[in-house]
XYZ file of C-alpha atoms in Angstrom:
120
model
C -1.729 -54.721 12.745
C -2.105 -51.515 14.765
C 0.911 -52.425 16.944
C 3.022 -53.014 13.846
C 2.100 -49.536 12.492
C 2.931 -47.985 15.879
C 6.288 -49.772 15.985
C 7.221 -48.685 12.429
C 6.207 -45.075 13.149
C 8.328 -45.071 16.323
C 11.301 -46.515 14.392
C 10.980 -43.841 11.695
C 10.751 -41.126 14.348
C 13.890 -42.290 16.131
C 15.785 -42.760 12.845
C 14.940 -39.403 11.213
C 14.244 -37.185 14.224
C 16.114 -33.851 14.085
C 15.449 -30.690 16.049
C 13.511 -27.957 14.274
C 15.801 -25.613 12.348
C 13.320 -22.800 11.759
C 11.512 -20.797 14.395
C 7.932 -19.600 14.399
C 7.396 -16.126 15.791
C 4.303 -15.195 17.738
C 2.856 -11.917 16.531
C 0.462 -9.791 18.513
C -2.637 -10.631 16.491
C -1.421 -13.310 14.054
C -2.642 -11.387 10.998
C -0.793 -9.698 8.159
C -1.356 -5.951 8.025
C -1.717 -3.934 4.800
C 1.508 -2.100 5.637
C 3.406 -5.403 5.485
C 2.502 -6.116 1.856
C 2.315 -2.606 0.337
C 5.736 -1.196 -0.623
C 6.642 2.251 0.697
C 7.044 4.126 -2.600
C 7.022 7.753 -3.587
C 3.696 9.041 -4.902
C 1.870 12.250 -5.788
C -1.297 13.608 -4.225
C -3.201 16.187 -6.248
C -5.890 18.251 -4.533
C -8.320 20.463 -6.439
C -9.893 23.714 -5.246
C -13.267 21.989 -4.910
C -11.803 19.284 -2.661
C -11.259 16.396 -5.080
C -8.200 14.286 -4.331
C -6.317 11.756 -6.423
C -3.153 9.721 -6.028
C -0.782 9.229 -8.926
C 2.469 7.460 -9.679
C 5.310 9.992 -10.224
C 6.439 8.034 -13.301
C 3.301 9.329 -15.022
C 5.189 12.554 -15.647
C 8.394 11.763 -17.479
C 11.050 14.157 -18.727
C 10.504 14.877 -22.419
C 13.829 16.594 -23.301
C 12.080 18.646 -25.956
C 11.083 22.273 -25.972
C 7.424 21.388 -25.341
C 4.991 22.316 -22.614
C 4.884 18.797 -21.143
C 2.028 16.791 -19.699
C -0.808 18.309 -17.726
C -2.009 16.930 -14.408
C -5.162 15.878 -16.185
C -8.816 16.679 -16.316
C -10.435 18.615 -13.530
C -14.124 19.140 -13.064
C -15.818 22.199 -14.550
C -14.579 25.469 -13.001
C -12.097 23.554 -10.849
C -8.324 24.036 -10.715
C -5.449 22.249 -9.056
C -4.713 23.775 -5.658
C -2.037 21.519 -4.139
C 0.511 19.078 -5.487
C 2.047 16.968 -2.687
C 4.874 14.424 -2.894
C 4.735 11.771 -0.170
C 5.319 8.089 0.572
C 2.619 5.402 0.479
C 2.878 4.724 4.228
C 2.594 8.413 5.223
C -0.427 9.700 7.110
C -2.658 12.183 5.291
C -4.633 14.527 7.542
C -8.062 15.783 6.466
C -9.409 18.888 8.202
C -13.181 19.333 8.117
C -15.025 22.642 8.206
C -16.270 21.674 11.701
C -12.738 21.497 13.133
C -12.392 17.705 13.110
C -9.165 16.126 11.866
C -9.249 12.733 10.158
C -6.139 10.653 9.504
C -5.664 7.994 6.839
C -2.707 6.285 5.214
C -1.825 7.610 1.756
C -2.142 4.206 0.055
C -5.867 4.156 0.934
C -6.496 7.042 -1.494
C -7.526 5.508 -4.836
C -4.819 5.624 -7.484
C -5.972 7.448 -10.628
C -4.679 8.142 -14.106
C -3.890 11.606 -15.451
C -7.286 11.956 -17.094
C -9.322 10.934 -14.005
C -10.999 13.759 -12.138
C -10.319 12.353 -8.671
């Protein structure tokens, strides 16, 4: 019985055998990185005077075509104002400078995305 199965498997292999049409690539570590799955889109970083940071989608602020004031950046903490408004891409590096002279680097997509009303 086992010889019959072997013979039929060999016949099927010889009848339907074709060379592989697709190729498998060897990557350095074999893992998918975050950068591979996160699209590189435009985004806004808003920094407050007290050091709070939030990331927002630029589509949050749309053109109103009316004679109005428009939308505000959102809530800030008590006695806190917006200090910087930065436009960047999701894959860009953001550098953080500490008061001790140390520089930290992180990708922009790692900053939590917030709504307009979030404090950051």
